[in-house]
Coordinates of C-alpha atoms and ligand atoms in Angstrom, one line a residue:
M226 CA -30.5 17.0 65.3
S227 CA -27.7 16.2 62.7
S228 CA -24.2 15.6 64.0
I229 CA -22.7 18.4 62.6
N230 CA -26.0 20.8 64.4
Q231 CA -24.7 18.5 67.3
R232 CA -21.4 19.2 67.4
Y233 CA -21.8 23.0 67.0
V234 CA -24.3 23.1 69.7
E235 CA -22.2 21.5 71.8
K236 CA -18.8 23.8 71.3
F237 CA -20.6 27.5 71.7
P238 CA -22.9 26.8 74.9
A239 CA -21.9 30.6 75.9
S240 CA -23.4 32.1 72.2
A241 CA -26.4 29.5 72.4
E242 CA -26.9 31.3 75.8
L243 CA -26.3 34.7 74.7
F244 CA -28.3 34.5 71.5
E245 CA -31.8 33.6 73.7
K246 CA -31.0 36.8 75.4
A247 CA -30.8 38.8 71.9
V248 CA -33.6 37.9 70.4
G249 CA -35.5 40.0 73.2
Y250 CA -33.2 42.8 71.8
F251 CA -33.4 42.3 67.9
P252 CA -35.5 41.0 65.2
S253 CA -34.0 37.6 64.8
G254 CA -31.5 38.3 67.6
I255 CA -29.3 39.6 64.7
T256 CA -27.7 43.0 64.0
H257 CA -27.2 42.2 60.0
Q258 CA -28.9 39.4 57.9
N259 CA -26.1 37.8 56.8
R260 CA -25.2 36.9 60.8
F261 CA -28.6 34.9 60.7
A262 CA -28.1 31.4 61.9
E263 CA -30.1 28.4 63.5
P264 CA -30.1 27.5 66.0
F265 CA -28.2 30.6 66.9
P266 CA -25.1 32.2 65.6
V267 CA -21.5 33.0 67.3
Y268 CA -21.0 35.4 69.6
F269 CA -16.8 37.1 68.9
N270 CA -15.5 39.1 71.5
R271 CA -11.9 40.1 70.2
A272 CA -9.3 39.2 67.4
A273 CA -6.0 39.9 66.1
G274 CA -4.4 39.1 63.1
A275 CA -5.8 36.0 61.0
V276 CA -8.1 34.9 64.5
K277 CA -10.8 35.8 66.4
Y278 CA -12.0 33.8 69.7
D279 CA -15.5 33.7 70.9
L280 CA -17.5 33.9 74.7
D281 CA -16.2 30.0 74.9
G282 CA -12.6 30.7 74.4
N283 CA -12.6 28.8 70.8
E284 CA -9.5 30.2 68.8
T285 CA -11.4 30.5 65.0
I286 CA -9.3 31.1 61.9
D287 CA -11.2 33.9 60.5
F288 CA -12.2 34.3 56.8
V289 CA -14.9 36.7 56.9
M290 CA -12.3 39.5 58.3
G291 CA -14.7 42.4 58.4
N292 CA -16.9 41.0 55.8
G293 CA -14.0 41.8 53.4
A294 CA -12.7 45.0 54.8
L295 CA -9.9 43.4 56.8
L296 CA -7.4 42.9 53.7
Q297 CA -4.3 43.8 56.9
G298 CA -6.5 41.7 59.3
H299 CA -7.4 42.3 62.7
A300 CA -6.4 44.7 64.8
H301 CA -3.0 45.9 62.5
P302 CA -0.9 47.6 64.8
E303 CA -0.1 50.4 62.5
I304 CA -3.8 50.9 61.9
V305 CA -4.9 50.8 65.7
E306 CA -2.0 53.0 66.9
A307 CA -3.4 55.9 64.1
V308 CA -6.9 55.6 64.9
T309 CA -6.4 55.8 69.1
A310 CA -4.1 58.7 68.3
Q311 CA -6.6 60.1 66.4
V312 CA -9.6 59.4 69.1
A313 CA -7.6 61.4 71.7
R314 CA -7.2 64.3 69.7
G315 CA -11.2 64.1 68.5
T316 CA -13.8 61.7 66.9
H317 CA -15.7 64.8 65.6
L318 CA -14.2 68.2 64.7
G319 CA -17.2 69.3 63.5
G320 CA -15.7 70.7 60.4
N321 CA -13.4 70.1 57.7
T322 CA -9.9 68.5 58.4
P323 CA -6.4 68.2 56.7
F324 CA -7.2 64.5 57.2
E325 CA -9.9 64.0 54.5
M326 CA -7.6 65.5 52.0
E327 CA -5.3 62.8 52.6
W328 CA -7.7 60.5 52.8
A329 CA -8.8 61.1 49.4
D330 CA -5.3 61.6 47.7
A331 CA -4.5 58.1 49.0
I332 CA -7.5 56.6 47.4
M333 CA -7.0 58.6 44.2
R334 CA -3.1 57.6 43.9
L335 CA -4.5 53.9 43.8
V336 CA -7.3 54.5 41.7
P337 CA -6.3 56.7 38.4
S338 CA -9.9 56.9 36.8
L339 CA -10.9 59.1 40.2
E340 CA -11.0 62.7 39.2
Q341 CA -12.7 63.6 42.2
V342 CA -14.4 61.8 45.2
R343 CA -16.7 61.8 47.9
L344 CA -16.6 60.3 51.3
T345 CA -19.3 58.5 53.1
N346 CA -20.1 55.9 55.8
S347 CA -20.9 52.8 54.1
G348 CA -21.3 51.0 50.7
T349 CA -24.9 51.3 50.5
E350 CA -24.6 55.0 50.7
S351 CA -21.7 54.9 48.3
T352 CA -23.9 53.1 45.5
Y353 CA -27.0 55.5 46.3
L354 CA -25.1 58.5 45.7
A355 CA -23.3 57.2 42.7
I356 CA -27.0 56.4 40.9
R357 CA -28.6 59.8 42.1
L358 CA -25.2 61.4 40.1
A359 CA -25.4 59.5 37.2
R360 CA -29.0 60.2 36.7
A361 CA -28.7 63.8 37.5
F362 CA -25.7 63.9 35.0
N363 CA -27.2 62.5 31.9
G364 CA -31.0 63.0 32.7
K365 CA -32.1 59.5 32.1
P366 CA -34.0 58.0 35.5
K367 CA -33.6 54.2 34.8
I368 CA -31.0 52.1 36.5
L369 CA -29.7 48.6 34.9
K370 CA -28.3 46.1 37.5
F371 CA -27.6 42.5 37.2
E372 CA -29.4 39.8 38.5
E373 CA -28.2 38.8 41.7
H374 CA -25.7 41.9 42.5
F375 CA -25.5 43.3 45.5
H376 CA -24.7 47.0 46.0
G377 CA -26.4 47.7 49.5
W378 CA -30.0 47.9 51.1
H379 CA -31.2 50.9 49.5
E380 CA -34.1 50.8 47.4
Y381 CA -32.6 51.3 44.3
A382 CA -30.3 48.3 45.0
L383 CA -33.0 45.9 46.4
P384 CA -34.4 44.6 43.5
S385 CA -33.0 41.0 42.5
Q386 CA -30.2 41.1 45.0
G387 CA -30.6 37.6 46.4
N388 CA -30.8 37.7 50.0
A389 CA -33.4 40.0 50.6
P390 CA -36.8 40.7 49.4
A391 CA -37.7 43.8 47.5
A392 CA -40.5 44.2 49.7
S393 CA -42.5 47.2 50.1
V394 CA -40.7 49.0 47.4
P395 CA -42.7 51.2 45.8
P396 CA -44.1 50.1 42.7
A397 CA -42.7 53.6 40.9
I398 CA -38.8 52.7 42.3
M399 CA -39.3 48.9 40.7
D400 CA -40.1 50.4 37.5
M401 CA -36.9 52.3 37.2
V402 CA -34.9 49.3 38.1
I403 CA -34.0 46.9 35.1
V404 CA -32.4 43.7 36.0
A405 CA -30.6 41.9 33.3
R406 CA -28.1 38.7 32.9
P407 CA -24.7 40.0 32.8
D408 CA -25.0 38.7 29.1
I409 CA -23.4 41.5 26.4
A410 CA -26.3 40.7 23.8
E411 CA -29.3 41.0 26.3
V412 CA -27.6 44.4 27.9
E413 CA -27.1 45.9 24.2
E414 CA -31.1 45.1 23.7
I415 CA -32.2 47.0 27.0
L416 CA -30.1 49.9 26.0
K417 CA -31.1 50.1 22.7
N418 CA -34.7 49.5 23.1
D419 CA -35.0 51.6 26.4
P420 CA -33.6 55.0 26.3
E421 CA -34.7 56.1 29.6
V422 CA -31.5 53.7 30.8
G423 CA -29.0 56.0 32.2
V424 CA -27.1 54.0 34.7
V425 CA -25.5 50.7 34.5
I426 CA -24.0 49.3 37.9
L427 CA -22.0 46.3 38.7
E428 CA -20.3 44.1 40.8
P429 CA -16.9 43.5 38.5
T430 CA -16.1 39.9 39.0
G431 CA -19.7 38.8 39.5
A432 CA -22.6 39.0 42.4
H433 CA -21.4 38.5 46.1
Y434 CA -17.8 38.3 45.8
S435 CA -17.7 36.4 42.5
C436 CA -20.0 33.8 43.7
F437 CA -21.4 34.2 40.8
P438 CA -19.1 34.9 38.8
I439 CA -19.0 36.5 35.6
Q440 CA -15.5 37.0 32.9
P441 CA -14.7 40.4 33.4
D442 CA -12.8 39.7 30.0
P443 CA -14.1 40.8 27.9
F444 CA -17.5 41.2 29.9
L445 CA -16.4 44.6 31.2
R446 CA -14.5 46.1 28.3
Q447 CA -18.2 45.0 26.3
L448 CA -19.8 46.7 28.6
R449 CA -17.6 49.9 28.5
D450 CA -17.9 50.4 24.9
L451 CA -21.7 49.7 24.9
T452 CA -22.1 52.4 27.6
A453 CA -20.1 54.8 25.9
K454 CA -22.0 54.2 22.7
Y455 CA -25.9 54.5 24.4
G456 CA -24.6 57.5 26.7
V457 CA -25.2 55.3 29.7
V458 CA -23.0 56.1 33.2
L459 CA -21.1 52.9 33.9
I460 CA -21.0 52.4 37.7
F461 CA -18.2 50.1 39.1
D462 CA -19.2 48.9 42.9
E463 CA -15.9 48.3 43.9
T464 CA -17.0 47.7 47.4
I465 CA -15.5 44.3 47.7
T466 CA -13.1 44.7 44.9
G467 CA -11.8 47.6 45.5
F468 CA -8.2 47.7 46.6
R469 CA -8.2 43.9 46.7
I470 CA -8.5 42.4 43.0
S471 CA -5.7 44.8 42.3
K472 CA -4.1 47.6 44.4
G473 CA -6.6 49.6 42.2
G474 CA -9.1 47.5 42.2
A475 CA -10.9 45.7 39.2
Q476 CA -10.8 48.4 37.1
T477 CA -6.8 48.6 37.3
R478 CA -6.6 45.1 37.1
Y479 CA -8.7 44.6 33.9
D480 CA -7.7 48.4 32.5
I481 CA -11.2 49.7 32.3
Q482 CA -12.1 53.3 33.3
P483 CA -15.7 53.4 34.6
D484 CA -17.3 56.6 34.9
L485 CA -17.9 56.5 38.7
S486 CA -17.2 54.1 41.2
T487 CA -17.8 53.4 44.7
F488 CA -15.8 51.8 47.5
G489 CA -16.5 50.9 51.1
K490 CA -14.3 48.2 53.1
I491 CA -10.5 48.0 52.3
V492 CA -10.7 51.8 51.3
A493 CA -11.3 52.9 55.3
G494 CA -8.8 50.1 56.9
G495 CA -11.1 48.5 58.7
M496 CA -13.5 51.1 60.3
P497 CA -17.0 52.2 58.8
G498 CA -16.5 54.1 55.9
A499 CA -16.5 54.6 52.3
A500 CA -16.2 56.8 49.1
V501 CA -17.6 57.7 45.6
G502 CA -15.2 58.8 42.8
G503 CA -15.1 59.3 39.3
R504 CA -15.4 62.1 35.9
A505 CA -15.1 65.2 37.6
E506 CA -18.1 66.6 35.2
I507 CA -20.1 64.0 37.1
M508 CA -18.8 64.6 40.8
E509 CA -19.3 68.4 40.0
M510 CA -23.2 67.7 40.0
M511 CA -22.6 67.9 43.6
S512 CA -20.8 71.2 43.9
F513 CA -22.4 74.6 44.4
R514 CA -22.5 77.3 41.7
G515 CA -23.8 80.3 43.1
N516 CA -27.1 80.0 41.3
P517 CA -30.1 79.5 43.9
E518 CA -32.0 77.8 41.0
W519 CA -29.2 74.9 40.8
D520 CA -27.7 75.3 44.2
N521 CA -31.0 74.9 46.2
R522 CA -33.1 72.4 43.5
R523 CA -30.8 70.8 41.4
R524 CA -27.7 70.3 42.4
I525 CA -27.3 66.5 44.3
G526 CA -26.9 66.8 48.2
Q527 CA -25.3 64.8 50.4
G528 CA -25.2 64.6 54.2
G529 CA -24.0 62.6 56.9
T530 CA -22.8 63.4 60.0
F531 CA -19.8 60.9 60.3
N532 CA -18.6 61.7 56.3
A533 CA -14.6 61.4 56.7
N534 CA -14.6 61.5 60.2
P535 CA -11.0 61.5 62.1
P536 CA -10.3 58.3 63.0
T537 CA -11.7 56.4 60.0
A538 CA -9.7 58.8 58.1
M539 CA -7.1 57.9 59.6
A540 CA -7.5 54.4 59.3
G541 CA -8.0 55.0 55.6
I542 CA -4.6 56.9 54.8
V543 CA -2.3 54.0 57.2
G544 CA -4.3 50.9 55.3
L545 CA -4.1 52.3 52.1
K546 CA -0.6 53.5 52.3
M547 CA 0.3 50.1 53.5
I548 CA -1.6 48.8 50.5
A549 CA 0.6 51.0 48.2
E550 CA 4.1 51.0 50.0
Q551 CA 4.1 47.0 50.9
P552 CA 3.0 43.5 49.4
I553 CA -0.2 43.7 51.4
N554 CA -2.2 42.4 47.8
E555 CA 0.8 39.8 47.0
R556 CA 1.1 38.1 50.1
A557 CA -3.0 37.6 50.6
D558 CA -3.2 36.4 47.0
A559 CA -0.3 33.9 47.5
M560 CA -2.3 32.7 50.7
A561 CA -5.3 33.1 48.5
A562 CA -3.8 30.8 45.7
R563 CA -2.6 28.2 48.2
L564 CA -5.8 28.0 49.6
R565 CA -7.4 27.5 46.5
A566 CA -4.8 24.7 45.3
G567 CA -5.7 22.8 49.0
L568 CA -9.3 23.1 48.9
N569 CA -9.4 21.4 45.1
D570 CA -7.1 18.4 46.5
A571 CA -9.6 18.4 49.4
F572 CA -12.6 18.1 47.1
Q573 CA -10.7 15.0 45.4
R574 CA -9.4 13.5 48.8
A575 CA -13.3 13.5 50.5
E576 CA -14.3 12.3 47.1
V577 CA -17.1 15.3 46.9
T578 CA -18.1 16.9 43.6
G579 CA -17.0 20.5 43.6
F580 CA -14.0 22.8 43.4
A581 CA -12.8 26.3 44.4
Y582 CA -11.9 29.2 42.3
G583 CA -11.5 33.0 42.6
I584 CA -9.7 36.0 41.7
A585 CA -6.6 37.6 43.6
S586 CA -7.5 37.0 47.4
L587 CA -11.2 35.6 47.1
V588 CA -11.6 32.1 47.3
N589 CA -14.9 31.0 46.5
P590 CA -15.9 26.9 47.1
I591 CA -18.8 25.3 44.9
M592 CA -20.3 21.7 45.8
G593 CA -21.9 19.4 43.5
L594 CA -20.5 20.8 40.4
E595 CA -17.2 19.5 38.3
P596 CA -14.5 21.8 37.8
T597 CA -14.7 23.5 34.1
G598 CA -10.8 23.9 34.1
D599 CA -11.0 27.4 34.9
Y600 CA -10.1 28.5 38.8
E601 CA -10.2 32.2 38.4
A602 CA -13.7 33.0 36.6
P603 CA -15.2 30.1 35.5
V604 CA -18.3 30.0 33.6
I605 CA -21.1 28.7 35.9
S606 CA -24.7 29.3 35.3
Y607 CA -26.8 31.3 37.5
E608 CA -29.0 27.7 37.7
D609 CA -26.1 25.6 38.7
R610 CA -24.8 27.7 41.6
R611 CA -27.9 28.1 42.7
A612 CA -28.4 24.1 42.9
A613 CA -25.1 23.6 44.1
M614 CA -25.1 26.2 46.6
T615 CA -28.1 25.8 48.7
A616 CA -28.7 27.3 52.0
K617 CA -28.7 23.9 53.5
R618 CA -25.0 23.2 52.3
T619 CA -23.6 26.3 53.0
G620 CA -25.1 26.6 56.4
L621 CA -24.3 23.5 57.0
L622 CA -20.4 23.9 55.8
T623 CA -20.3 27.3 57.7
K624 CA -21.4 25.3 61.0
A625 CA -19.0 22.6 59.8
M626 CA -16.1 24.6 59.7
L627 CA -16.9 26.7 62.7
T628 CA -16.6 23.0 64.8
H629 CA -12.9 22.7 63.3
G630 CA -11.8 26.4 64.0
V631 CA -12.5 28.2 60.8
H632 CA -14.8 31.1 60.0
V633 CA -16.1 31.0 56.2
M634 CA -18.0 33.7 55.2
G635 CA -21.6 32.2 54.6
G636 CA -20.0 29.3 53.7
Q637 CA -19.3 30.9 50.1
V638 CA -16.4 32.6 50.0
F639 CA -12.7 32.9 52.1
M640 CA -11.4 36.3 52.1
V641 CA -7.9 36.0 52.6
S642 CA -5.9 38.6 54.1
S643 CA -2.1 39.7 54.2
V644 CA -1.3 37.8 57.6
H645 CA -3.1 34.5 57.1
T646 CA -0.2 32.2 57.8
E647 CA 1.0 29.4 55.2
E648 CA 0.2 27.1 58.8
Q649 CA -3.3 28.5 59.2
I650 CA -4.1 28.0 55.6
D651 CA -3.2 24.2 55.8
R652 CA -5.1 23.9 58.8
T653 CA -8.2 25.6 57.1
I654 CA -7.8 22.6 54.0
E655 CA -7.4 20.3 56.9
A656 CA -10.7 21.6 58.3
F657 CA -12.4 21.8 55.0
E658 CA -11.5 18.3 54.2
S659 CA -13.2 16.8 57.5
S660 CA -16.2 19.1 57.1
L661 CA -16.7 17.9 53.3
R662 CA -16.8 14.3 54.8
E663 CA -19.1 15.4 57.5
L664 CA -21.3 17.0 54.6
R665 CA -21.0 13.8 53.0
A666 CA -22.1 11.4 56.0
E667 CA -25.0 13.7 56.1
G668 CA -26.1 12.9 52.5
V669 CA -26.0 16.9 52.1
V670 CA -23.8 16.4 49.4
Ligands
PLP1577 C1 -20.6 45.0 45.9 C2 -21.2 45.4 47.6 N1 -21.7 46.9 47.5 C3 -22.1 47.6 48.2 C4 -22.1 47.0 49.6 C5 -22.9 47.5 51.0 O1 -21.8 47.8 51.5 P1 -22.0 48.3 53.3 O2 -22.2 47.4 53.6 O3 -21.1 49.1 53.7 O4 -23.5 48.9 52.7 C6 -21.9 45.7 49.8 C7 -21.3 45.0 51.3 O5 -20.9 43.9 51.3 C8 -21.4 45.1 48.7 O6 -20.4 43.7 48.9

């Protein structure tokens, strides 16, 4: 066993024990594919602010932050108060509520391109609904998505999403999804030659929280112009970037108006909730018109028992109000800038080739590649990225960092929050340097 694995096993014995039981309940013992870890994953049982605790009582500085949902940190007191008060007043009122409108208003104030919204329970549901709306609107069935871009786990999102095969997706659906590289000439070629393409969807800063970075400027503007030219609906999947890359998401930061946008995570203040919004004429594909042919056959339907459930709505209202009125993003971005600079120094001190980059409060480390000089959105080819960040490297980095008290999401991204402190960032940089030295000692970098 490698020494990193050895230290990991020694530090988390209670998790090892629980995992033995978990495999009896869940396939692979887990409830989300990204939580798969060998020889076992760590079990956490509470969190506050920027830290969380596992079953052995170890304190860990958290940069998974609810898979990116917790821009204000764990259990923010204002959000906890709003949610718990609402739980006591009812978790589901079986009808419309004023809270859903307040939540929608908070979303629409921050993202000017949204003329109407609908509320869902997850990013997956939102991209699924957005794709269906787009197709219904322009009558063209095919979807253009980008290699590795992740839009959840419904069938239209599965082709080339990186971490799971499109197993058992019917060929008829696979034929509807065209996968391209984020290269504007390639996109134009496809749109010019295939009039059936009606939708382009992307993660606007690049696949997997910018792990495969794109250069939003000028790519997003070029994509906007091309999709307008060919009558194709442009969807920004802002599940990660929404309210993080700027208060109004990637579209506000880069001043591009997509036709539809999808949100998850931060939109619901750390509770399970999400949204779809955009041009009213597209959103209206869901409206009842009083015409049975339309209402019962052509209208896009949306169900969802827990859509806009009151506790989630409350978390969304309070969380987004904080983002609108307080320097939440500014604080998170400043801590991320400190972390990015510190990680870059750590690469040099540990004499390991690599660098850290990222936009706003996303920090992406990459091992095995020389810095390009761009620490925000560097040009990195898919091939170089894959060769640099192998599963072995990211897996061992994750475990090495955990043994030093830091949780990095997938070994690939630090989701920085507004409550990380300078002292926690500096401890993280030290942990990173030690981890790099350990990876080097094991001949992994
Ligand atoms: C860009 C993007 N879209 C969609 C999703 C799916 O969201 P959810 O996990 O809420 O279904 C994710 C999840 O990480 C995501 O990163």
